[in-house]
């Protein structure tokens, strides 16, 4: 019986999965920098009001998913359920000059039902283009996402795109939708019946089959766009076409957050089954103002790390060895030389390790094996006198001698990272 286990809905990233996580993060980081984004790091928890104000009181996040707690001074704090609100808060508080392009990689927390690829602690990779009003920015962010997934060799990707209008035209639409939903209340699932009065738009993307069938006759936001919103959407679509991106218009895509307006989009992969979303985003021209800043247009996206890892081609668990040299010494007299050699290997970019704990050759070879090292370099008294090191291939067991000055230049092409 294990004494301690991880909390429900969390996961450990152990090697080689941790390696894969790093690859996803580095790919995101590299791409963000290429697109002109700079990193922003904000606290893991914020004042609870920030999330209530930004996600909206009617959102699932605020109603049932936040990890909120009181600290010892009775402040209500919440572990961030998503990346954007903290970024906006920090931008305003630190008076960043806008426009600004920012990216983040952060753990987020939501008390939701754990499912495949969905955790209570999960990582979001996000970019925010603050102060950019153009529809072309929305298209560029979508292109960023497509490029990111393609760099990770994720196949079968489609971008679902929609427009949910602005403050003005959404009001008209909302009335029409409400009328329709109230008339059909009985046909909706219990969740949707509650959403009608609180957040009717959310009903549109309910995953329940009955709701979806009934909603096929519902009015959709795009039919009610004002002419500015219509133009904005047309530019997004034309730009996606010009960039030859794999998109589809989805009239029911509203996303789960209250702060979006106009463009919404979601990346889906046919590799993931029912929970097929890898991430998404949209325009949020009102959020900065809502949080106390000047009216500022903005657009962003967030990608789920865990889903992305699920959609990636299965990582091949190496049947061979790690790119690692284990330096082995045979008596205390050789320890100094072994330490210096290990250091020179590392300096040359070759991963190297040694054990200080036991002078026994057999024990050290066993440790090298446990570490999955590709080679062991043996620093022995006899060998040192002749100016050579022993080099043992730990896969084949084959051992050769190499003149000391040649060791690094021979190993470097094989192992350097
Ligand atoms: Zn509009
Ligand atoms: Zn429903």
Coordinates of C-alpha atoms and ligand atoms in Angstrom, one line a residue:
X1 CA 0.0 0.0 0.0
X2 CA 1.4 3.4 -1.0
X3 CA 1.6 5.9 1.7
X4 CA 1.3 9.0 -0.4
X5 CA -0.4 9.3 -3.8
X6 CA -0.9 12.3 -6.0
X7 CA -4.2 14.1 -5.7
X8 CA -7.0 13.2 -8.1
X9 CA -6.8 14.9 -11.5
X10 CA -3.0 15.6 -11.3
X11 CA -0.2 13.9 -13.0
X12 CA 3.6 13.4 -12.7
X13 CA 5.7 14.0 -15.7
X14 CA 8.4 11.4 -15.4
X15 CA 11.1 10.7 -18.0
X16 CA 10.8 10.2 -20.9
X17 CA 7.4 12.0 -20.8
X18 CA 9.0 15.0 -19.1
X19 CA 11.3 15.2 -22.1
X20 CA 8.3 15.3 -24.4
X21 CA 6.8 18.1 -22.3
X22 CA 10.0 20.1 -22.6
X23 CA 9.9 19.6 -26.4
X24 CA 6.3 21.0 -26.6
X25 CA 7.3 24.0 -24.4
X26 CA 10.4 24.7 -26.3
X27 CA 8.6 24.5 -29.6
X28 CA 6.0 27.0 -28.3
X29 CA 8.7 29.3 -26.9
X30 CA 10.7 29.4 -30.1
X31 CA 7.7 30.1 -32.2
X32 CA 6.4 32.8 -29.9
X33 CA 9.7 34.6 -30.1
X34 CA 9.7 34.3 -33.9
X35 CA 6.3 36.0 -34.0
X36 CA 7.6 38.9 -31.8
X37 CA 6.1 37.8 -28.4
X38 CA 8.0 38.2 -25.1
X39 CA 7.5 36.1 -22.0
X40 CA 5.4 37.3 -19.1
X41 CA 5.2 35.4 -15.8
X42 CA 2.5 36.1 -13.3
X43 CA 1.6 34.6 -9.9
X44 CA 0.0 31.2 -9.6
X45 CA -2.8 32.7 -7.6
X46 CA -4.7 36.0 -7.8
X47 CA -7.4 37.7 -5.9
X48 CA -10.7 35.8 -6.6
X49 CA -12.5 38.9 -7.9
X50 CA -10.1 39.1 -10.9
X51 CA -11.4 35.8 -12.3
X52 CA -15.0 36.5 -11.5
X53 CA -14.8 39.8 -13.3
X54 CA -13.0 38.4 -16.3
X55 CA -14.4 34.9 -16.9
X56 CA -17.9 36.1 -16.0
X57 CA -20.2 35.1 -13.2
X58 CA -22.2 32.8 -15.6
X59 CA -19.2 30.8 -16.8
X60 CA -18.6 27.2 -15.7
X61 CA -15.2 28.2 -14.5
X62 CA -16.6 30.6 -11.9
X63 CA -19.7 28.6 -11.0
X64 CA -18.1 25.3 -10.3
X65 CA -14.4 24.9 -11.2
X66 CA -12.3 27.4 -9.3
X67 CA -9.8 26.4 -6.6
X68 CA -10.6 29.3 -4.3
X69 CA -9.3 29.5 -0.7
X70 CA -9.0 32.0 2.1
X71 CA -5.5 32.7 3.2
X72 CA -4.6 33.3 6.9
X73 CA -5.6 37.0 6.6
X74 CA -9.0 36.0 5.2
X75 CA -8.3 37.2 1.7
X76 CA -10.1 35.2 -1.0
X77 CA -7.5 33.9 -3.4
X78 CA -7.9 31.6 -6.4
X79 CA -5.4 29.4 -8.3
X80 CA -5.5 30.6 -11.8
X81 CA -8.0 28.7 -13.9
X82 CA -6.7 30.2 -17.1
X83 CA -3.8 32.4 -18.2
X84 CA -5.3 35.6 -19.6
X85 CA -6.7 37.5 -16.6
X86 CA -3.4 37.5 -14.7
X87 CA -1.6 38.7 -17.8
X88 CA -4.0 41.6 -18.2
X89 CA -3.9 42.5 -14.5
X90 CA -0.1 42.5 -14.7
X91 CA 0.0 44.6 -17.9
X92 CA -2.3 47.3 -16.2
X93 CA -0.6 47.2 -12.9
X94 CA 2.9 47.5 -14.4
X95 CA 1.7 50.1 -16.9
X96 CA 3.2 48.2 -19.9
X97 CA 3.2 50.3 -23.1
X98 CA 0.7 48.9 -25.6
X99 CA 0.6 47.5 -28.2
X100 CA 2.5 44.5 -26.7
X101 CA 2.9 40.9 -27.7
X102 CA 3.2 38.6 -24.7
X103 CA 3.4 34.8 -24.2
X104 CA 3.2 32.6 -21.2
X105 CA 3.6 29.0 -20.1
X106 CA 1.8 28.3 -16.9
X107 CA 0.0 25.6 -14.8
X108 CA -3.7 26.3 -14.4
X109 CA -6.2 24.7 -12.0
X110 CA -9.8 23.7 -12.5
X111 CA -12.0 21.5 -10.4
X112 CA -13.5 19.5 -13.2
X113 CA -14.2 15.9 -13.9
X114 CA -10.9 14.2 -14.8
X115 CA -10.9 12.7 -18.3
X116 CA -8.4 11.5 -20.8
X117 CA -6.1 14.5 -21.4
X118 CA -8.0 16.6 -19.0
X119 CA -6.5 17.3 -15.6
X120 CA -7.3 19.5 -12.6
X121 CA -3.8 20.9 -12.8
X122 CA -2.9 21.4 -16.4
X123 CA -0.6 23.6 -18.5
X124 CA -1.5 26.4 -20.8
X125 CA 0.7 27.8 -23.5
X126 CA -0.7 31.2 -24.5
X127 CA 0.0 34.2 -26.6
X128 CA -1.8 37.6 -26.3
X129 CA -1.6 40.4 -28.9
X130 CA -2.7 43.4 -26.9
X131 CA -3.6 46.7 -28.6
X132 CA -4.1 45.0 -32.1
X133 CA -7.5 45.6 -33.6
X134 CA -7.1 44.1 -37.1
X135 CA -8.9 41.0 -38.2
X136 CA -5.5 40.1 -39.8
X137 CA -4.1 39.7 -36.3
X138 CA -6.8 37.1 -35.5
X139 CA -5.8 35.2 -38.7
X140 CA -2.1 35.5 -37.8
X141 CA -2.7 34.0 -34.4
X142 CA -4.6 31.1 -36.0
X143 CA -1.6 30.6 -38.3
X144 CA 0.7 30.6 -35.3
X145 CA -1.4 27.7 -33.8
X146 CA -1.4 25.7 -37.0
X147 CA 2.3 26.1 -37.4
X148 CA 2.9 25.1 -33.8
X149 CA 0.9 21.8 -34.2
X150 CA 2.6 21.1 -37.5
X151 CA 6.1 21.5 -36.0
X152 CA 5.0 18.8 -33.5
X153 CA 3.9 16.6 -36.4
X154 CA 0.3 16.6 -35.3
X155 CA -1.8 15.5 -38.2
X156 CA -5.5 15.8 -38.9
X157 CA -5.8 19.3 -37.6
X158 CA -8.7 21.6 -38.4
X159 CA -9.4 25.1 -37.1
X160 CA -13.1 25.9 -36.3
X161 CA -13.8 29.5 -36.7
X162 CA -16.8 31.7 -35.8
X163 CA -17.8 35.3 -35.0
X164 CA -20.0 36.1 -32.0
X165 CA -20.3 39.8 -32.8
X166 CA -19.8 42.9 -30.7
X167 CA -21.7 44.5 -27.9
X168 CA -24.2 46.1 -30.2
X169 CA -25.1 43.2 -32.5
X170 CA -24.8 40.5 -29.8
X171 CA -27.7 42.3 -28.0
X172 CA -30.1 41.7 -30.9
X173 CA -28.9 38.2 -31.3
X174 CA -29.3 37.5 -27.6
X175 CA -32.9 38.5 -27.7
X176 CA -33.7 36.2 -30.6
X177 CA -31.8 33.3 -29.0
X178 CA -33.5 33.8 -25.7
X179 CA -37.0 33.6 -27.4
X180 CA -36.0 30.4 -29.1
X181 CA -34.5 28.8 -26.0
X182 CA -37.5 29.7 -23.8
X183 CA -39.8 28.1 -26.3
X184 CA -37.8 25.0 -26.4
X185 CA -36.7 24.8 -22.7
X186 CA -38.2 21.3 -22.2
X187 CA -36.0 19.8 -24.9
X188 CA -32.8 21.0 -23.2
X189 CA -30.5 19.2 -20.8
X190 CA -30.7 20.4 -17.1
X191 CA -27.4 22.3 -17.5
X192 CA -28.7 24.2 -20.5
X193 CA -32.0 25.0 -18.8
X194 CA -29.9 26.8 -16.1
X195 CA -27.7 28.5 -18.7
X196 CA -30.7 30.1 -20.5
X197 CA -31.1 33.0 -18.1
X198 CA -27.5 33.2 -17.0
X199 CA -25.5 32.8 -20.2
X200 CA -27.7 31.8 -23.1
X201 CA -24.8 31.8 -25.6
X202 CA -23.2 28.9 -23.8
X203 CA -26.1 26.7 -24.7
X204 CA -24.9 26.7 -28.3
X205 CA -21.9 24.7 -27.6
X206 CA -23.4 22.2 -25.2
X207 CA -22.0 18.7 -26.0
X208 CA -25.3 16.9 -25.2
X209 CA -26.7 15.2 -28.3
X210 CA -30.3 16.1 -27.7
X211 CA -29.4 19.8 -27.2
X212 CA -27.3 19.7 -30.4
X213 CA -30.2 18.2 -32.4
X214 CA -32.6 20.8 -31.1
X215 CA -30.1 23.6 -31.6
X216 CA -29.8 22.9 -35.4
X217 CA -32.9 25.2 -35.7
X218 CA -31.6 27.9 -33.4
X219 CA -30.6 31.3 -34.6
X220 CA -26.8 31.6 -34.8
X221 CA -24.7 34.7 -34.0
X222 CA -23.4 35.1 -37.6
X223 CA -26.8 35.8 -39.0
X224 CA -27.1 38.9 -36.8
X225 CA -23.6 40.5 -37.2
X226 CA -23.6 44.3 -37.7
X227 CA -21.8 45.5 -40.8
X228 CA -18.5 46.2 -39.0
X229 CA -18.5 42.7 -37.5
X230 CA -19.4 41.2 -40.8
X231 CA -16.4 43.0 -42.5
X232 CA -14.1 41.8 -39.7
X233 CA -15.2 38.2 -40.1
X234 CA -14.8 38.4 -43.9
X235 CA -11.3 39.6 -43.6
X236 CA -10.4 36.8 -41.1
X237 CA -11.8 34.2 -43.5
X238 CA -10.1 35.7 -46.6
X239 CA -6.8 35.8 -44.7
X240 CA -7.1 32.2 -43.6
X241 CA -7.9 31.2 -47.2
X242 CA -4.9 33.2 -48.5
X243 CA -2.7 31.5 -46.0
X244 CA -4.1 28.1 -47.0
X245 CA -5.0 27.1 -43.5
X246 CA -7.3 24.1 -42.8
X247 CA -10.3 26.0 -41.3
X248 CA -14.1 25.4 -41.1
X249 CA -16.8 27.8 -40.0
X250 CA -18.7 26.5 -37.0
X251 CA -21.8 28.6 -36.2
X252 CA -22.0 27.2 -32.7
X253 CA -18.5 27.9 -31.5
X254 CA -18.8 30.4 -28.7
X255 CA -16.0 29.3 -26.3
X256 CA -16.6 29.0 -22.6
X257 CA -15.6 32.5 -21.5
X258 CA -17.7 35.6 -21.4
X259 CA -15.0 38.0 -22.6
X260 CA -14.8 37.0 -26.2
X261 CA -16.2 39.1 -29.0
X262 CA -16.1 38.8 -32.8
X263 CA -13.6 36.1 -33.7
X264 CA -13.6 32.8 -31.8
X265 CA -11.6 29.8 -32.9
X266 CA -10.6 26.3 -31.8
X267 CA -8.0 23.8 -32.9
X268 CA -9.3 20.3 -33.1
X269 CA -7.6 17.1 -34.0
X270 CA -9.2 14.0 -35.4
X271 CA -6.6 12.0 -33.4
X272 CA -8.3 12.8 -30.1
X273 CA -11.9 11.3 -30.2
X274 CA -14.7 13.1 -28.5
X275 CA -12.6 15.5 -26.4
X276 CA -10.9 16.7 -29.5
X277 CA -10.0 20.3 -28.7
X278 CA -6.3 21.2 -28.5
X279 CA -6.9 24.8 -27.6
X280 CA -8.3 27.9 -29.0
X281 CA -8.9 31.6 -28.6
X282 CA -10.4 34.7 -30.0
X283 CA -10.7 38.4 -29.8
X284 CA -11.4 40.1 -26.5
X285 CA -11.7 43.8 -27.1
X286 CA -13.6 44.6 -23.9
X287 CA -11.6 42.7 -21.3
X288 CA -8.9 45.3 -20.6
X289 CA -11.5 48.0 -20.1
X290 CA -13.5 45.6 -17.9
X291 CA -10.5 45.2 -15.7
X292 CA -10.0 48.9 -15.3
X293 CA -7.8 49.8 -18.2
X294 CA -8.4 52.0 -21.2
X295 CA -10.5 50.6 -24.1
X296 CA -7.9 48.4 -25.8
X297 CA -8.5 45.8 -28.6
X298 CA -6.9 42.4 -28.0
X299 CA -6.7 38.9 -29.4
X300 CA -5.1 35.7 -28.0
X301 CA -5.0 32.0 -27.9
X302 CA -4.2 29.3 -25.4
X303 CA -3.1 25.7 -26.1
X304 CA -3.5 22.8 -23.7
X305 CA -0.2 21.0 -23.2
X306 CA -1.6 17.7 -22.1
X307 CA -4.0 17.4 -25.1
X308 CA -1.2 18.4 -27.4
X309 CA 1.0 15.6 -26.0
X310 CA -1.8 13.1 -26.5
X311 CA -2.2 14.2 -30.1
X312 CA 1.5 14.0 -30.8
X313 CA 2.9 10.9 -32.6
X314 CA 3.7 8.5 -29.8
X315 CA 7.1 9.2 -28.4
X316 CA 9.4 6.3 -29.1
X317 CA 10.7 4.9 -25.9
X318 CA 14.4 4.5 -26.8
X319 CA 15.3 0.9 -27.1
X320 CA 18.9 2.0 -27.1
X321 CA 20.6 4.2 -24.5
X322 CA 20.6 7.7 -23.4
X323 CA 23.1 10.2 -24.8
X324 CA 25.2 10.0 -21.6
X325 CA 28.7 9.1 -20.7
X326 CA 29.3 7.6 -17.3
X327 CA 32.8 8.2 -16.0
X328 CA 34.2 5.4 -13.9
X329 CA 37.2 5.6 -11.6
X330 CA 39.0 2.6 -10.2
X331 CA 40.6 3.9 -7.0
X332 CA 40.8 7.2 -5.0
X333 CA 44.0 8.0 -7.0
X334 CA 42.0 8.4 -10.2
X335 CA 39.1 10.2 -8.7
X336 CA 40.6 13.7 -9.3
X337 CA 41.2 12.9 -13.0
X338 CA 37.7 11.4 -13.3
X339 CA 36.1 14.6 -11.9
X340 CA 38.1 16.8 -14.2
X341 CA 37.4 14.7 -17.2
X342 CA 33.6 14.7 -16.4
X343 CA 33.8 18.4 -16.2
X344 CA 35.6 18.7 -19.6
X345 CA 33.0 16.5 -21.2
X346 CA 30.2 18.7 -19.9
X347 CA 32.1 21.8 -21.1
X348 CA 32.1 20.2 -24.5
X349 CA 28.3 19.7 -24.4
X350 CA 28.5 16.0 -23.8
X351 CA 26.1 14.8 -21.0
X352 CA 28.3 13.2 -18.4
X353 CA 27.9 11.8 -15.0
X354 CA 29.9 10.0 -12.3
X355 CA 29.3 8.5 -9.0
X356 CA 31.3 9.7 -6.0
X357 CA 29.9 7.1 -3.7
X358 CA 31.7 3.8 -4.3
X359 CA 35.2 3.0 -5.5
X360 CA 34.0 -0.4 -6.7
X361 CA 34.2 -0.8 -10.4
X362 CA 31.4 -3.3 -10.5
X363 CA 29.1 -1.0 -8.5
X364 CA 29.9 1.9 -10.8
X365 CA 29.2 -0.1 -14.0
X366 CA 25.9 -1.1 -12.4
X367 CA 25.0 2.5 -11.8
X368 CA 26.0 3.4 -15.4
X369 CA 23.6 0.7 -16.5
X370 CA 20.8 1.9 -14.3
X371 CA 21.3 5.4 -15.8
X372 CA 21.0 3.9 -19.3
X373 CA 24.2 5.6 -20.3
X374 CA 25.4 4.9 -23.8
X375 CA 29.1 4.7 -22.8
X376 CA 31.3 4.3 -19.8
X377 CA 34.7 5.9 -19.8
X378 CA 37.0 4.1 -17.5
X379 CA 39.8 6.0 -15.8
X380 CA 42.2 3.3 -14.6
X381 CA 45.6 3.5 -13.1
X382 CA 47.2 1.3 -15.8
X383 CA 45.5 3.2 -18.6
X384 CA 46.5 6.6 -17.2
X385 CA 50.1 5.5 -17.3
X386 CA 49.8 4.8 -21.0
X387 CA 47.9 8.0 -21.6
X388 CA 44.6 6.3 -22.6
X389 CA 41.0 5.9 -21.4
X390 CA 38.9 2.8 -21.7
X391 CA 35.7 3.4 -23.6
X392 CA 33.0 0.8 -23.1
X393 CA 29.9 0.6 -25.3
X394 CA 27.3 -0.3 -22.7
X395 CA 24.9 -1.7 -25.3
X396 CA 27.3 -4.2 -26.9
X397 CA 29.8 -4.5 -24.0
X398 CA 32.6 -3.9 -26.4
X399 CA 35.6 -2.0 -25.0
X400 CA 38.3 -0.1 -26.7
X401 CA 41.1 2.2 -25.7
X402 CA 41.3 5.8 -26.8
X403 CA 44.3 8.2 -26.5
X404 CA 43.2 10.7 -23.8
X405 CA 43.4 13.8 -26.1
X406 CA 41.1 12.2 -28.6
X407 CA 38.3 11.2 -26.3
X408 CA 36.3 14.3 -26.5
X409 CA 36.6 14.8 -30.3
X410 CA 35.6 11.2 -30.9
X411 CA 32.6 11.3 -28.5
X412 CA 31.3 14.8 -29.5
X413 CA 29.7 13.9 -32.8
X414 CA 28.0 11.0 -31.2
X415 CA 26.7 12.5 -28.0
X416 CA 26.9 16.3 -27.8
X417 CA 23.6 18.0 -27.3
Ligands
LIG1 ZN1 -21.2 43.9 -34.3
LIG2 ZN1 -27.4 21.0 -23.0

